[in-house]
Coordinates of C-alpha atoms in Angstrom, one line a residue:
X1209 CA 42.8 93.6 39.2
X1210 CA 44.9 96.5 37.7
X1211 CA 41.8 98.9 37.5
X1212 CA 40.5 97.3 41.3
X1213 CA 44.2 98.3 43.2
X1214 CA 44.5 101.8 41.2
X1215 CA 40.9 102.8 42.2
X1216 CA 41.3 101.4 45.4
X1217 CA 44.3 104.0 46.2
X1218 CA 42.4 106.6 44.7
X1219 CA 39.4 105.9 46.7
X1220 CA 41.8 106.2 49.5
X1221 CA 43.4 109.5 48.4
X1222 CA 40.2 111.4 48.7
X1223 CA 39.7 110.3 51.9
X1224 CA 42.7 111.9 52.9
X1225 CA 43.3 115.8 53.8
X1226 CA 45.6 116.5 51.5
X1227 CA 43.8 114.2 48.6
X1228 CA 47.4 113.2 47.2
X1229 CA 47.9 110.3 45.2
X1230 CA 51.4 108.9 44.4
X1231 CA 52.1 107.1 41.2
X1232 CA 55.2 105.7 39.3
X1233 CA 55.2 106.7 36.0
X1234 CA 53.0 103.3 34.4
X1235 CA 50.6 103.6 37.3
X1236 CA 50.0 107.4 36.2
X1237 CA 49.9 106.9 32.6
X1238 CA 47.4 103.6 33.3
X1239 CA 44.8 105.9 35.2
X1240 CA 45.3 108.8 33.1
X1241 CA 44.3 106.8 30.0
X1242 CA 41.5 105.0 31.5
X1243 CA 40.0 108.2 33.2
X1244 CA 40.2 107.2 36.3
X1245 CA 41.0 110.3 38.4
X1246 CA 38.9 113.0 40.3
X1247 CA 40.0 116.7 39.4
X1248 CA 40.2 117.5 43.0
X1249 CA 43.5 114.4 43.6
X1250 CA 46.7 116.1 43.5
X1251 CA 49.0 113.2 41.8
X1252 CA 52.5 112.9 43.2
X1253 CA 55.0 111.6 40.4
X1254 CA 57.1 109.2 41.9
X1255 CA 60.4 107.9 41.0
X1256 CA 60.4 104.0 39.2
X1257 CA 63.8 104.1 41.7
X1258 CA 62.2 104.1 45.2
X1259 CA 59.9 101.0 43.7
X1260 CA 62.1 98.7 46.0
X1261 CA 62.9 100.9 49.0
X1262 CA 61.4 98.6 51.4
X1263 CA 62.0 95.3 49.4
X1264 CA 62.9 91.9 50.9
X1265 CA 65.8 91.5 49.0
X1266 CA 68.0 87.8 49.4
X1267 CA 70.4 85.7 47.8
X1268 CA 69.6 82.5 47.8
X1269 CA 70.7 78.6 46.5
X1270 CA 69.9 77.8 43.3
X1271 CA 69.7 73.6 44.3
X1272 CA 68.3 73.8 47.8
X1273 CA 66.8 77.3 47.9
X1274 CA 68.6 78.6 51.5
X1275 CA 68.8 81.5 52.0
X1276 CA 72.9 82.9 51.5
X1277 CA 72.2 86.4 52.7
X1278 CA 69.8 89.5 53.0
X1279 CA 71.0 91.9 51.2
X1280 CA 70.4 96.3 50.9
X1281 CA 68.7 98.0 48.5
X1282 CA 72.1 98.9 46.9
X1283 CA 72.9 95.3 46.0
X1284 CA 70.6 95.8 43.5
X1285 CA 73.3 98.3 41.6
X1286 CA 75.3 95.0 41.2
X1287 CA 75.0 94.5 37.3
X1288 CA 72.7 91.7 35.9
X1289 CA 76.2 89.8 35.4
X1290 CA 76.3 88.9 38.8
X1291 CA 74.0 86.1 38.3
X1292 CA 75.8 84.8 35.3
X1293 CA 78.9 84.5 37.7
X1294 CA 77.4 83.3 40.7
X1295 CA 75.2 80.7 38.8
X1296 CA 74.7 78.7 41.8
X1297 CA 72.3 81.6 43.2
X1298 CA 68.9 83.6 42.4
X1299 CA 68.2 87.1 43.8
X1300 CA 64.7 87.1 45.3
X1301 CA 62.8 90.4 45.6
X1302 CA 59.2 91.3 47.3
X1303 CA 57.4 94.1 47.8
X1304 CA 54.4 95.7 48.1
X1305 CA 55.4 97.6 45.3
X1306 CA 54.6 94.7 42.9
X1307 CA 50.2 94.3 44.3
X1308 CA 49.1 95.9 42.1
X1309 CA 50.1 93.6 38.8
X1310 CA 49.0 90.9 41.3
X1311 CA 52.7 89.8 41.8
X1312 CA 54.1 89.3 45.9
X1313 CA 57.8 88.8 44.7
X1314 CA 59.6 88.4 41.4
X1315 CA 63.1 85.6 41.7
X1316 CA 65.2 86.1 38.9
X1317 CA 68.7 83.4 37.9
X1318 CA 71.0 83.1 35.2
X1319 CA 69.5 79.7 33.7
X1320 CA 72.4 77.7 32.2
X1321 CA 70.8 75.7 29.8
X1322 CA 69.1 78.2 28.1
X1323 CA 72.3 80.7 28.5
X1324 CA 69.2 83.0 29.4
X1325 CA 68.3 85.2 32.5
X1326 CA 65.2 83.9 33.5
X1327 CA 62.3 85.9 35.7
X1328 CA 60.2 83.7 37.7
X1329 CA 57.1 84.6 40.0
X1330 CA 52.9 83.9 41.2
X1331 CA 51.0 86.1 39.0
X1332 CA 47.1 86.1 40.4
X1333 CA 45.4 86.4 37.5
X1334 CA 42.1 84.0 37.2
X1335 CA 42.8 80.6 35.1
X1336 CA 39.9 81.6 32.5
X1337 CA 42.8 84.3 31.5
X1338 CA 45.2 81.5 30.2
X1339 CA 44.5 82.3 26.8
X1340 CA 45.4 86.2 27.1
X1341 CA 48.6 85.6 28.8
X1342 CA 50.2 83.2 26.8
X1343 CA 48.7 85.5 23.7
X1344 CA 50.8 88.3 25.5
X1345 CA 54.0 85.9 25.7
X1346 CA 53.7 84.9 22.1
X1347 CA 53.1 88.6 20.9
X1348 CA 55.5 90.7 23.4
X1349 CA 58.4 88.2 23.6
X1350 CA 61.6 88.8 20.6
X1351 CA 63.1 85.8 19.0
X1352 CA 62.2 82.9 17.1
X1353 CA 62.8 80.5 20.2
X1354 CA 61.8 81.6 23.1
X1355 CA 60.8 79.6 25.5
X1356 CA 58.5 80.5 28.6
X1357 CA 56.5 78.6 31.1
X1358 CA 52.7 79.6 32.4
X1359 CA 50.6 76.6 34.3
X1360 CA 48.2 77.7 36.5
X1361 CA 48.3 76.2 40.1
X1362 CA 44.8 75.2 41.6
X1363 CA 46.3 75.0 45.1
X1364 CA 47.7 78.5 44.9
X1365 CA 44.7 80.2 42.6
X1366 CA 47.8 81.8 40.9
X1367 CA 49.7 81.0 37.7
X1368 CA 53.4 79.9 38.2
X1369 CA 55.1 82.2 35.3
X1370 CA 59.1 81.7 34.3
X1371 CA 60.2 83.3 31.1
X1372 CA 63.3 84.8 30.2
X1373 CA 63.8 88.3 29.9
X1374 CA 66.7 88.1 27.3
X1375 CA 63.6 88.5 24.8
X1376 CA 61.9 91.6 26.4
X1377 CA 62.4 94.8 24.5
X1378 CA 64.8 97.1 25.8
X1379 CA 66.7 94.2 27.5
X1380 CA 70.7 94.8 27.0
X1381 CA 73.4 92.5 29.0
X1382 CA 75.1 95.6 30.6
X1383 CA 71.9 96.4 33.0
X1384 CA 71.8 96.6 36.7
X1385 CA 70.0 93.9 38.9
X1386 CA 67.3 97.1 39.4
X1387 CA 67.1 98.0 35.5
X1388 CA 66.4 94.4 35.3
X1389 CA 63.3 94.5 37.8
X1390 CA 62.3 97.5 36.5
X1391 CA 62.0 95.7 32.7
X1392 CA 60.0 93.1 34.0
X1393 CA 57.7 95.4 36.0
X1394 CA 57.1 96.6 33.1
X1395 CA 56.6 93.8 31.2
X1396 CA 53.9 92.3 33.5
X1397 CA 52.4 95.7 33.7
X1398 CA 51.5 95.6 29.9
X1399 CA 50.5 92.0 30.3
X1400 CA 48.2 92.8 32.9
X1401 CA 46.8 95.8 31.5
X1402 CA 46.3 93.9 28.0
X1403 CA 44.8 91.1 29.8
X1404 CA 42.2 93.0 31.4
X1405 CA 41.7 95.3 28.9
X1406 CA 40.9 92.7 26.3
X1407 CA 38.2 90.7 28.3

């Protein structure tokens, strides 16, 4: 899926005039490494901050799932904290952004029973993956008792991930609500890429 949207923007580049190609930094070290560029695409770098410029971004009730409030791109600046404190809510974020790791949106809480902020979200990954995934989870995931969720949902095609991101590396409790998007992007960037390059 990874390989399929980077090639597909590529292919798409070059039928372009100026045969420019923008990347965040993964996305350009991803094609890079597998070879997947043409020496006459110019790639753009582009900054992991504008990932979420055009996000759907909302607050919204933990219990009954209403929506509180849409909120600006700068809410995300709040610091991860804010979920800790307002326990009743989860911050909601989609964007096109997230296609291609097969994600539409990415809901993140404070969960209180595991004292844990946990990231939940479709990934669309085929169910003969199951294995790789959870391999990923066991591998890429810090502590001795961490506890994540993956079932794969035959209505949706999709698998319904939750795990908490307390156990990523590079997690620290003084990030930003963006640092802490940008940590699981990553996360399920390297999952991706592992799953697909390992079948």
């Amino acid at each position: 899926m990874l390989k399929k949207q980077l090639e597909k923007h590529i292919a798409y580049a070059l039928t372009t005039e100026e045969k420019k190609l923008n990347l965040y930094p993964e996305e350009k070290e991803y094609v890079v490494k597998h070879q997947l560029l043409s020496s006459n695409i110019v790639v753009v770098d582009v900054d992991s901050d504008t990932r979420y410029f055009n996000a759907v971004i909302e607050r919204c009730n933990k219990e009954t799932e209403e929506l509180l409030s849409k909120e600006k791109l700068s809410f995300l600046t709040q610091p991860l904290n804010y979920l800790k404190v307002h326990r009743n809510e989860f911050l909601y974020v989609e964007s096109t952004s997230l296609e291609n790791i097969g994600v539409d949106s990415i809901a993140l809480e404070f969960d209180e029973v595991f004292e844990a902020y946990t990231a939940m979200m479709g990934l669309k990954l085929q169910k003969k993956f199951g294995d790789a995934i959870k391999t990923h989870f066991d591998d890429h995931l810090q502590g001795d008792k961490t506890e994540y969720s993956v079932l794969f949902s035959i209505e949706d095609g999709m698998w319904h991930v939750n795990f908490p991101i307390n156990f990523v590396d590079h997690f620290h409790m003084e990030m930003s609500l963006k640092e802490a998007y940008e940590l699981i992007y990553r996360f399920l960037f390297t999952l991706v890429e592992d799953v697909e390059d390992n079948q």
